[in-house]
PDB file of C-alpha atoms and ligand atoms in Angstrom:
ATOM      1  CA  MET N 153       2.544   8.335   5.595  1.00 43.00           C
ATOM      2  CA  ASP N 154       6.050   7.916   4.146  1.00 55.00           C
ATOM      3  CA  GLN N 155       7.195   9.374   0.817  1.00 70.00           C
ATOM      4  CA  GLN N 156       6.389   6.128  -0.916  1.00 91.00           C
ATOM      5  CA  THR N 157       2.694   6.335   0.008  1.00 96.00           C
ATOM      6  CA  ARG N 158       0.345   9.056  -1.215  1.00 97.00           C
ATOM      7  CA  ARG N 159      -3.366   9.512  -1.556  1.00 97.00           C
ATOM      8  CA  PHE N 160      -4.708   9.894  -5.082  1.00 98.00           C
ATOM      9  CA  GLY N 161      -8.466  10.392  -5.166  1.00 97.00           C
ATOM     10  CA  ARG N 162     -10.132   7.327  -3.711  1.00 98.00           C
ATOM     11  CA  TYR N 163      -6.884   5.361  -3.303  1.00 98.00           C
ATOM     12  CA  GLU N 164      -3.881   5.266  -1.065  1.00 98.00           C
ATOM     13  CA  VAL N 165      -1.058   4.366  -3.457  1.00 98.00           C
ATOM     14  CA  SER N 166       2.230   2.879  -2.245  1.00 98.00           C
ATOM     15  CA  ILE N 167       5.355   2.149  -4.229  1.00 98.00           C
ATOM     16  CA  LEU N 168       6.693  -1.345  -3.552  1.00 98.00           C
ATOM     17  CA  HIS N 169      10.410  -1.425  -4.275  1.00 97.00           C
ATOM     18  CA  ASP N 170      11.318  -4.798  -5.770  1.00 97.00           C
ATOM     19  CA  GLY N 171      15.050  -4.378  -6.467  1.00 96.00           C
ATOM     20  CA  PHE N 172      17.479  -2.954  -9.005  1.00 95.00           C
ATOM     21  CA  TYR N 173      17.861  -4.128 -12.571  1.00 94.00           C
ATOM     22  CA  GLU N 174      21.413  -4.105 -13.905  1.00 92.00           C
ATOM     23  CA  ALA N 175      22.511  -4.675 -17.491  1.00 91.00           C
ATOM     24  CA  PRO N 176      25.484  -3.893 -19.711  1.00 93.00           C
ATOM     25  CA  ILE N 177      25.177  -0.544 -21.449  1.00 94.00           C
ATOM     26  CA  ASP N 178      24.918  -2.224 -24.858  1.00 92.00           C
ATOM     27  CA  VAL N 179      21.200  -2.879 -24.263  1.00 95.00           C
ATOM     28  CA  LEU N 180      20.736   0.812 -25.158  1.00 96.00           C
ATOM     29  CA  THR N 181      19.359   1.683 -28.616  1.00 96.00           C
ATOM     30  CA  HIS N 182      18.678   4.925 -30.463  1.00 97.00           C
ATOM     31  CA  ALA N 183      16.118   5.470 -33.226  1.00 97.00           C
ATOM     32  CA  ALA N 184      18.460   7.843 -35.078  1.00 96.00           C
ATOM     33  CA  GLY N 185      21.255   5.265 -35.462  1.00 96.00           C
ATOM     34  CA  PRO N 186      24.725   4.381 -34.139  1.00 95.00           C
ATOM     35  CA  ALA N 187      26.158   7.895 -33.703  1.00 97.00           C
ATOM     36  CA  ALA N 188      23.155   9.011 -31.670  1.00 96.00           C
ATOM     37  CA  ARG N 189      23.413   5.803 -29.666  1.00 96.00           C
ATOM     38  CA  ASP N 190      27.076   6.534 -28.879  1.00 95.00           C
ATOM     39  CA  GLY N 191      26.009   9.995 -27.753  1.00 95.00           C
ATOM     40  CA  ALA N 192      23.360   8.555 -25.432  1.00 94.00           C
ATOM     41  CA  ILE N 193      25.864   6.088 -23.966  1.00 94.00           C
ATOM     42  CA  ALA N 194      28.309   8.935 -23.350  1.00 94.00           C
ATOM     43  CA  ALA N 195      25.519  10.954 -21.713  1.00 91.00           C
ATOM     44  CA  TRP N 196      24.729   8.010 -19.422  1.00 92.00           C
ATOM     45  CA  GLY N 197      28.417   7.972 -18.442  1.00 92.00           C
ATOM     46  CA  ARG N 198      28.599   4.550 -16.779  1.00 92.00           C
ATOM     47  CA  PRO N 199      29.436   1.052 -18.118  1.00 91.00           C
ATOM     48  CA  THR N 200      26.173  -0.498 -16.905  1.00 94.00           C
ATOM     49  CA  LEU N 201      22.548   0.458 -16.568  1.00 93.00           C
ATOM     50  CA  ARG N 202      21.200   0.315 -13.061  1.00 93.00           C
ATOM     51  CA  ILE N 203      17.519   1.085 -12.707  1.00 94.00           C
ATOM     52  CA  VAL N 204      15.000   0.670  -9.946  1.00 96.00           C
ATOM     53  CA  VAL N 205      12.269  -1.994 -10.223  1.00 97.00           C
ATOM     54  CA  ASN N 206       8.902  -1.125  -8.665  1.00 97.00           C
ATOM     55  CA  CYS N 207       5.374  -2.304  -8.427  1.00 98.00           C
ATOM     56  CA  PHE N 208       2.467  -0.600  -6.633  1.00 98.00           C
ATOM     57  CA  VAL N 209      -0.357  -1.275  -4.224  1.00 98.00           C
ATOM     58  CA  LEU N 210      -3.650   0.637  -4.234  1.00 98.00           C
ATOM     59  CA  ARG N 211      -5.869   0.556  -1.180  1.00 98.00           C
ATOM     60  CA  GLY N 212      -9.415   1.818  -1.624  1.00 98.00           C
ATOM     61  CA  PRO N 213     -12.585   0.762  -3.447  1.00 97.00           C
ATOM     62  CA  GLY N 214     -12.442  -2.923  -4.301  1.00 96.00           C
ATOM     63  CA  GLY N 215      -9.993  -3.646  -1.485  1.00 98.00           C
ATOM     64  CA  VAL N 216      -6.332  -4.273  -2.234  1.00 98.00           C
ATOM     65  CA  THR N 217      -5.111  -3.942  -5.823  1.00 98.00           C
ATOM     66  CA  LEU N 218      -1.564  -4.384  -7.045  1.00 98.00           C
ATOM     67  CA  VAL N 219      -0.273  -2.789 -10.216  1.00 98.00           C
ATOM     68  CA  ASP N 220       2.301  -5.364 -11.365  1.00 98.00           C
ATOM     69  CA  ALA N 221       3.800  -7.951  -9.054  1.00 98.00           C
ATOM     70  CA  GLY N 222       7.600  -7.662  -9.159  1.00 97.00           C
ATOM     71  CA  THR N 223       9.877 -10.600  -9.882  1.00 96.00           C
ATOM     72  CA  GLY N 224       9.159 -12.862  -6.914  1.00 94.00           C
ATOM     73  CA  THR N 225      12.028 -15.290  -6.383  1.00 91.00           C
ATOM     74  CA  SER N 226      12.696 -15.899 -10.085  1.00 89.00           C
ATOM     75  CA  TRP N 227      15.587 -13.476 -10.565  1.00 89.00           C
ATOM     76  CA  GLY N 228      17.503 -14.153  -7.345  1.00 88.00           C
ATOM     77  CA  ASP N 229      18.162 -12.253  -4.136  1.00 88.00           C
ATOM     78  CA  ALA N 230      18.659  -8.822  -5.705  1.00 89.00           C
ATOM     79  CA  TYR N 231      14.938  -8.809  -6.550  1.00 91.00           C
ATOM     80  CA  GLY N 232      11.635  -9.815  -5.056  1.00 93.00           C
ATOM     81  CA  HIS N 233      11.591  -7.300  -2.198  1.00 96.00           C
ATOM     82  CA  ALA N 234       8.113  -6.106  -3.178  1.00 97.00           C
ATOM     83  CA  ARG N 235       6.811  -9.078  -1.213  1.00 97.00           C
ATOM     84  CA  SER N 236       8.316  -7.924   2.072  1.00 96.00           C
ATOM     85  CA  ALA N 237       7.366  -4.319   1.255  1.00 96.00           C
ATOM     86  CA  LEU N 238       3.738  -5.452   1.052  1.00 97.00           C
ATOM     87  CA  VAL N 239       4.007  -7.142   4.461  1.00 97.00           C
ATOM     88  CA  ALA N 240       5.640  -3.996   5.908  1.00 96.00           C
ATOM     89  CA  LEU N 241       2.435  -2.141   4.989  1.00 97.00           C
ATOM     90  CA  GLY N 242       0.443  -4.609   7.083  1.00 97.00           C
ATOM     91  CA  LEU N 243      -0.851  -6.537   4.084  1.00 98.00           C
ATOM     92  CA  THR N 244      -0.620 -10.223   3.231  1.00 98.00           C
ATOM     93  CA  ARG N 245      -0.694 -11.975  -0.105  1.00 98.00           C
ATOM     94  CA  ASP N 246      -4.098 -13.411   0.873  1.00 98.00           C
ATOM     95  CA  SER N 247      -5.454  -9.894   1.167  1.00 98.00           C
ATOM     96  CA  VAL N 248      -4.684  -8.997  -2.467  1.00 98.00           C
ATOM     97  CA  ASP N 249      -7.970  -8.897  -4.401  1.00 98.00           C
ATOM     98  CA  ARG N 250      -6.593  -8.219  -7.864  1.00 98.00           C
ATOM     99  CA  VAL N 251      -3.431  -7.495  -9.806  1.00 98.00           C
ATOM    100  CA  LEU N 252      -3.484  -5.092 -12.754  1.00 98.00           C
ATOM    101  CA  ILE N 253      -0.688  -6.023 -15.123  1.00 98.00           C
ATOM    102  CA  THR N 254       1.007  -3.370 -17.305  1.00 98.00           C
ATOM    103  CA  HIS N 255       2.789  -5.941 -19.481  1.00 98.00           C
ATOM    104  CA  LEU N 256       3.931  -9.540 -19.301  1.00 98.00           C
ATOM    105  CA  HIS N 257       7.662  -9.128 -18.697  1.00 98.00           C
ATOM    106  CA  GLY N 258       9.434 -10.904 -15.852  1.00 97.00           C
ATOM    107  CA  ASP N 259      10.111  -7.910 -13.627  1.00 97.00           C
ATOM    108  CA  HIS N 260       6.378  -7.102 -13.664  1.00 98.00           C
ATOM    109  CA  ALA N 261       4.694 -10.503 -13.676  1.00 98.00           C
ATOM    110  CA  LEU N 262       6.922 -13.301 -12.339  1.00 98.00           C
ATOM    111  CA  GLY N 263       5.952 -12.272  -8.806  1.00 98.00           C
ATOM    112  CA  LEU N 264       2.512 -13.746  -9.554  1.00 98.00           C
ATOM    113  CA  PHE N 265       4.028 -17.194  -9.256  1.00 98.00           C
ATOM    114  CA  ASP N 266       5.223 -19.242  -6.317  1.00 97.00           C
ATOM    115  CA  GLY N 267       6.967 -22.056  -8.165  1.00 95.00           C
ATOM    116  CA  GLU N 268       4.074 -24.063  -9.560  1.00 96.00           C
ATOM    117  CA  ALA N 269       1.444 -22.352  -7.399  1.00 97.00           C
ATOM    118  CA  PRO N 270      -0.236 -18.955  -7.582  1.00 98.00           C
ATOM    119  CA  TYR N 271       1.431 -16.542  -5.140  1.00 98.00           C
ATOM    120  CA  PHE N 272      -1.851 -14.637  -4.614  1.00 98.00           C
ATOM    121  CA  PRO N 273      -4.445 -17.250  -3.650  1.00 98.00           C
ATOM    122  CA  ASN N 274      -7.442 -14.903  -3.767  1.00 98.00           C
ATOM    123  CA  ALA N 275      -6.578 -12.478  -6.563  1.00 98.00           C
ATOM    124  CA  ARG N 276      -7.960 -12.025 -10.045  1.00 98.00           C
ATOM    125  CA  ILE N 277      -5.301 -11.074 -12.576  1.00 98.00           C
ATOM    126  CA  LEU N 278      -6.307  -8.350 -15.030  1.00 98.00           C
ATOM    127  CA  VAL N 279      -4.186  -8.202 -18.177  1.00 98.00           C
ATOM    128  CA  PRO N 280      -4.558  -5.769 -21.097  1.00 98.00           C
ATOM    129  CA  ALA N 281      -6.432  -7.760 -23.759  1.00 98.00           C
ATOM    130  CA  THR N 282      -3.949  -6.869 -26.521  1.00 98.00           C
ATOM    131  CA  GLU N 283      -1.082  -8.047 -24.328  1.00 98.00           C
ATOM    132  CA  LEU N 284      -2.739 -11.331 -23.400  1.00 98.00           C
ATOM    133  CA  HIS N 285      -3.752 -12.054 -27.002  1.00 98.00           C
ATOM    134  CA  PHE N 286      -0.269 -11.316 -28.335  1.00 98.00           C
ATOM    135  CA  PHE N 287       1.535 -13.500 -25.809  1.00 98.00           C
ATOM    136  CA  THR N 288      -0.878 -16.424 -26.242  1.00 98.00           C
ATOM    137  CA  ASP N 289      -0.688 -16.390 -30.070  1.00 98.00           C
ATOM    138  CA  ALA N 290       1.420 -19.267 -31.419  1.00 97.00           C
ATOM    139  CA  ASP N 291       2.168 -17.446 -34.694  1.00 97.00           C
ATOM    140  CA  LYS N 292       3.364 -14.308 -32.870  1.00 97.00           C
ATOM    141  CA  ARG N 293       5.608 -16.518 -30.789  1.00 97.00           C
ATOM    142  CA  LEU N 294       7.289 -17.924 -33.876  1.00 96.00           C
ATOM    143  CA  SER N 295       7.771 -14.461 -35.404  1.00 96.00           C
ATOM    144  CA  THR N 296       9.328 -13.093 -32.183  1.00 95.00           C
ATOM    145  CA  PRO N 297      13.124 -13.527 -31.783  1.00 93.00           C
ATOM    146  CA  GLU N 298      13.884 -16.417 -29.461  1.00 92.00           C
ATOM    147  CA  ASN N 299      15.569 -14.270 -26.818  1.00 91.00           C
ATOM    148  CA  ARG N 300      12.461 -12.030 -26.625  1.00 93.00           C
ATOM    149  CA  ARG N 301       9.925 -14.758 -25.956  1.00 95.00           C
ATOM    150  CA  GLY N 302       9.742 -14.497 -22.145  1.00 95.00           C
ATOM    151  CA  GLY N 303       6.224 -13.048 -22.250  1.00 97.00           C
ATOM    152  CA  PHE N 304       4.885 -16.157 -23.975  1.00 98.00           C
ATOM    153  CA  ALA N 305       6.124 -18.433 -21.181  1.00 97.00           C
ATOM    154  CA  ILE N 306       4.694 -16.056 -18.569  1.00 98.00           C
ATOM    155  CA  ALA N 307       1.283 -15.971 -20.276  1.00 98.00           C
ATOM    156  CA  GLU N 308       1.237 -19.772 -20.422  1.00 98.00           C
ATOM    157  CA  THR N 309       2.140 -20.119 -16.722  1.00 98.00           C
ATOM    158  CA  LEU N 310      -0.368 -17.426 -15.769  1.00 98.00           C
ATOM    159  CA  GLN N 311      -3.256 -19.198 -17.443  1.00 98.00           C
ATOM    160  CA  ARG N 312      -2.213 -22.539 -15.974  1.00 98.00           C
ATOM    161  CA  LEU N 313      -1.772 -21.343 -12.362  1.00 98.00           C
ATOM    162  CA  TYR N 314      -4.741 -18.939 -12.292  1.00 98.00           C
ATOM    163  CA  PRO N 315      -7.436 -20.901 -14.137  1.00 97.00           C
ATOM    164  CA  GLU N 316     -10.664 -18.898 -14.516  1.00 96.00           C
ATOM    165  CA  ARG N 317      -9.007 -15.978 -12.733  1.00 98.00           C
ATOM    166  CA  VAL N 318      -7.380 -14.104 -15.628  1.00 98.00           C
ATOM    167  CA  ASP N 319      -9.411 -11.269 -17.172  1.00 98.00           C
ATOM    168  CA  ALA N 320      -8.534  -9.540 -20.455  1.00 98.00           C
ATOM    169  CA  ILE N 321      -9.290  -5.819 -20.085  1.00 98.00           C
ATOM    170  CA  THR N 322      -9.496  -2.804 -22.407  1.00 97.00           C
ATOM    171  CA  GLY N 323      -9.719   0.971 -22.041  1.00 95.00           C
ATOM    172  CA  SER N 324     -13.514   0.870 -22.129  1.00 94.00           C
ATOM    173  CA  ASP N 325     -13.856  -1.584 -19.226  1.00 94.00           C
ATOM    174  CA  ASP N 326     -14.863  -0.513 -15.728  1.00 94.00           C
ATOM    175  CA  ILE N 327     -11.772  -1.788 -13.965  1.00 96.00           C
ATOM    176  CA  LEU N 328     -12.180  -0.035 -10.633  1.00 98.00           C
ATOM    177  CA  PRO N 329     -13.871   3.275  -9.731  1.00 97.00           C
ATOM    178  CA  GLY N 330     -11.701   6.093 -11.086  1.00 97.00           C
ATOM    179  CA  VAL N 331      -9.142   3.803 -12.746  1.00 98.00           C
ATOM    180  CA  THR N 332      -8.740   3.761 -16.541  1.00 98.00           C
ATOM    181  CA  LEU N 333      -6.483   1.648 -18.743  1.00 98.00           C
ATOM    182  CA  ILE N 334      -4.307   3.695 -21.117  1.00 98.00           C
ATOM    183  CA  PRO N 335      -2.743   1.726 -24.005  1.00 98.00           C
ATOM    184  CA  LEU N 336       1.034   2.377 -24.253  1.00 98.00           C
ATOM    185  CA  PRO N 337       2.139   0.076 -27.095  1.00 98.00           C
ATOM    186  CA  GLY N 338       5.761  -0.298 -28.150  1.00 98.00           C
ATOM    187  CA  HIS N 339       7.839  -1.779 -25.341  1.00 98.00           C
ATOM    188  CA  THR N 340       5.398  -4.655 -25.767  1.00 98.00           C
ATOM    189  CA  TYR N 341       2.470  -4.545 -28.169  1.00 98.00           C
ATOM    190  CA  GLY N 342      -0.169  -4.535 -25.445  1.00 98.00           C
ATOM    191  CA  GLN N 343       1.617  -2.590 -22.716  1.00 98.00           C
ATOM    192  CA  SER N 344      -0.820  -0.363 -20.847  1.00 98.00           C
ATOM    193  CA  GLY N 345      -0.711   2.136 -18.039  1.00 98.00           C
ATOM    194  CA  TYR N 346      -3.337   2.856 -15.383  1.00 98.00           C
ATOM    195  CA  LEU N 347      -4.635   6.358 -14.782  1.00 98.00           C
ATOM    196  CA  ILE N 348      -5.984   7.023 -11.296  1.00 98.00           C
ATOM    197  CA  GLU N 349      -8.380   9.945 -11.071  1.00 98.00           C
ATOM    198  CA  ASN N 350      -7.391  12.626  -8.603  1.00 97.00           C
ATOM    199  CA  GLY N 351      -9.287  15.797  -9.468  1.00 93.00           C
ATOM    200  CA  GLY N 352      -6.933  17.071 -12.171  1.00 87.00           C
ATOM    201  CA  ARG N 353      -3.703  15.852 -10.538  1.00 96.00           C
ATOM    202  CA  ASP N 354      -4.309  12.333 -11.783  1.00 98.00           C
ATOM    203  CA  LEU N 355      -1.684   9.628 -11.299  1.00 98.00           C
ATOM    204  CA  LEU N 356      -0.464   7.646 -14.312  1.00 98.00           C
ATOM    205  CA  LEU N 357       1.377   4.404 -13.600  1.00 98.00           C
ATOM    206  CA  TRP N 358       2.952   3.935 -17.014  1.00 98.00           C
ATOM    207  CA  GLY N 359       4.678   0.542 -16.817  1.00 98.00           C
ATOM    208  CA  ASP N 360       7.820   0.713 -18.949  1.00 98.00           C
ATOM    209  CA  ALA N 361       6.901   3.653 -21.208  1.00 98.00           C
ATOM    210  CA  VAL N 362      10.102   5.105 -19.726  1.00 98.00           C
ATOM    211  CA  HIS N 363      12.967   2.948 -18.389  1.00 97.00           C
ATOM    212  CA  LEU N 364      15.616   5.658 -17.956  1.00 96.00           C
ATOM    213  CA  GLU N 365      13.907   8.702 -16.576  1.00 94.00           C
ATOM    214  CA  THR N 366      16.670  11.228 -17.185  1.00 92.00           C
ATOM    215  CA  LEU N 367      17.981   9.987 -20.513  1.00 94.00           C
ATOM    216  CA  GLN N 368      14.633   9.147 -22.155  1.00 97.00           C
ATOM    217  CA  ALA N 369      12.874  12.311 -21.007  1.00 97.00           C
ATOM    218  CA  THR N 370      15.710  14.369 -22.454  1.00 95.00           C
ATOM    219  CA  ASP N 371      15.755  12.208 -25.589  1.00 96.00           C
ATOM    220  CA  PRO N 372      12.652  10.035 -26.095  1.00 97.00           C
ATOM    221  CA  GLU N 373      14.368   8.297 -29.056  1.00 97.00           C
ATOM    222  CA  VAL N 374      16.611   6.384 -26.676  1.00 97.00           C
ATOM    223  CA  GLY N 375      15.289   2.834 -26.244  1.00 97.00           C
ATOM    224  CA  LEU N 376      16.277  -0.587 -24.962  1.00 96.00           C
ATOM    225  CA  VAL N 377      16.775  -3.788 -26.955  1.00 95.00           C
ATOM    226  CA  PHE N 378      13.873  -5.236 -24.958  1.00 95.00           C
ATOM    227  CA  ASP N 379      11.390  -2.976 -26.794  1.00 97.00           C
ATOM    228  CA  LEU N 380       9.499  -5.353 -29.105  1.00 97.00           C
ATOM    229  CA  ASP N 381       8.523  -2.443 -31.380  1.00 97.00           C
ATOM    230  CA  GLY N 382      11.250   0.178 -30.993  1.00 97.00           C
ATOM    231  CA  ALA N 383       9.645   2.811 -33.241  1.00 97.00           C
ATOM    232  CA  GLY N 384       6.296   2.329 -31.507  1.00 98.00           C
ATOM    233  CA  ALA N 385       7.966   2.691 -28.117  1.00 98.00           C
ATOM    234  CA  VAL N 386       9.516   6.028 -29.163  1.00 98.00           C
ATOM    235  CA  ALA N 387       6.196   7.383 -30.473  1.00 98.00           C
ATOM    236  CA  THR N 388       4.352   6.285 -27.322  1.00 98.00           C
ATOM    237  CA  ARG N 389       7.025   7.753 -25.053  1.00 98.00           C
ATOM    238  CA  ARG N 390       6.920  11.128 -26.785  1.00 98.00           C
ATOM    239  CA  ASP N 391       3.140  11.134 -26.755  1.00 98.00           C
ATOM    240  CA  ILE N 392       2.645  10.123 -23.118  1.00 98.00           C
ATOM    241  CA  LEU N 393       5.344  12.495 -21.831  1.00 98.00           C
ATOM    242  CA  GLY N 394       3.562  15.300 -23.705  1.00 98.00           C
ATOM    243  CA  GLN N 395       0.150  14.313 -22.358  1.00 98.00           C
ATOM    244  CA  ALA N 396       1.425  13.995 -18.796  1.00 98.00           C
ATOM    245  CA  SER N 397       2.975  17.434 -19.066  1.00 98.00           C
ATOM    246  CA  ASP N 398      -0.089  19.077 -20.667  1.00 97.00           C
ATOM    247  CA  GLN N 399      -2.533  17.469 -18.225  1.00 97.00           C
ATOM    248  CA  GLY N 400      -0.434  18.071 -15.111  1.00 97.00           C
ATOM    249  CA  TRP N 401      -0.451  14.375 -14.266  1.00 98.00           C
ATOM    250  CA  ILE N 402       1.762  12.830 -11.640  1.00 98.00           C
ATOM    251  CA  VAL N 403       3.589   9.795 -12.994  1.00 98.00           C
ATOM    252  CA  SER N 404       5.429   6.755 -11.772  1.00 98.00           C
ATOM    253  CA  GLY N 405       6.251   3.392 -13.250  1.00 98.00           C
ATOM    254  CA  GLY N 406       8.180   0.178 -13.099  1.00 98.00           C
ATOM    255  CA  HIS N 407      11.491   2.008 -13.347  1.00 97.00           C
ATOM    256  CA  VAL N 408      10.792   5.519 -12.036  1.00 97.00           C
ATOM    257  CA  GLU N 409      12.113   6.678  -8.659  1.00 96.00           C
ATOM    258  CA  GLY N 410       9.199   7.967  -6.618  1.00 97.00           C
ATOM    259  CA  PHE N 411       6.328  10.143  -7.875  1.00 98.00           C
ATOM    260  CA  LYS N 412       7.205  12.675 -10.579  1.00 97.00           C
ATOM    261  CA  THR N 413       5.688  15.368 -12.743  1.00 98.00           C
ATOM    262  CA  VAL N 414       6.684  15.966 -16.365  1.00 98.00           C
ATOM    263  CA  ARG N 415       7.907  19.336 -17.648  1.00 98.00           C
ATOM    264  CA  ARG N 416       8.449  20.327 -21.249  1.00 97.00           C
ATOM    265  CA  VAL N 417      11.964  21.589 -21.954  1.00 96.00           C
ATOM    266  CA  GLY N 418      12.091  22.786 -25.570  1.00 93.00           C
ATOM    267  CA  ASN N 419      11.316  19.761 -27.698  1.00 91.00           C
ATOM    268  CA  ALA N 420      11.986  17.327 -24.856  1.00 95.00           C
ATOM    269  CA  PHE N 421      11.018  16.750 -21.238  1.00 98.00           C
ATOM    270  CA  GLU N 422      12.216  16.572 -17.690  1.00 97.00           C
ATOM    271  CA  LEU N 423      10.891  14.520 -14.767  1.00 98.00           C
ATOM    272  CA  VAL N 424      10.679  16.494 -11.542  1.00 97.00           C
ATOM    273  CA  PRO N 425       9.844  15.105  -8.071  1.00 96.00           C
ATOM    274  CA  ALA N 426       6.116  15.722  -7.479  1.00 96.00           C
ATOM    275  CA  ALA N 427       5.381  18.334  -4.843  1.00 90.00           C
TER     276      ALA N 427
HETATM  277 ZN1  LIG W 804      10.302  -3.483 -16.672  1.00 78.36          ZN
END
């Protein structure tokens, strides 16, 4: 088993590396205002953000389950490598039984599509109910800034290409044995993570609760312009970092390198490679 594959309880969990996301540094925000934002940019120390993009595959009860689906071919050659990573594990897209979606942003959900066809011919797509309802609500669409409406187009395509195969799920649903949905609102209103039971060293796949693991653990008030509810994202980040630290969870996510644990450092946190 390589470093990217570990057993957690009933599941063998592999990280599928999709690519690297790059953006100008001005996508950075800070809840405390411009001076704090300048400080965060100085702490980052580079003119652009470059962060890993991941999704995950779980093998165990229920067969083959993805957590998110990467970008597919939609964002060009720098992305979409999760597909070949899946094949490298000896799996095919036909073998995927379900995809658990953390939130409906392109780097997590566009990989569900193969042009105008579903990329996973046999999979059910499980989407947090709050997320699906938000991104299929015409009024919410109108009240969302135009350049933040990607999730609405994705939700529309998802329902069109996977008719009768999209399930809205909540934290009280039996998703899979030992897997629980954890709401993580803020980055999007319905973003959710998935907690995989592992006898006290549970694994939380937290979507985009954290984009910049060093900067946002040190200062959870740092955000990105892509957060639909910036204040909510900060509160969720602080809360989930605290919980992960208190519970001794292992964490990973769409933009975390490898498997980590969370340590409290004063009033903030640090992500440490999981032993
Ligand atoms: Zn993301």
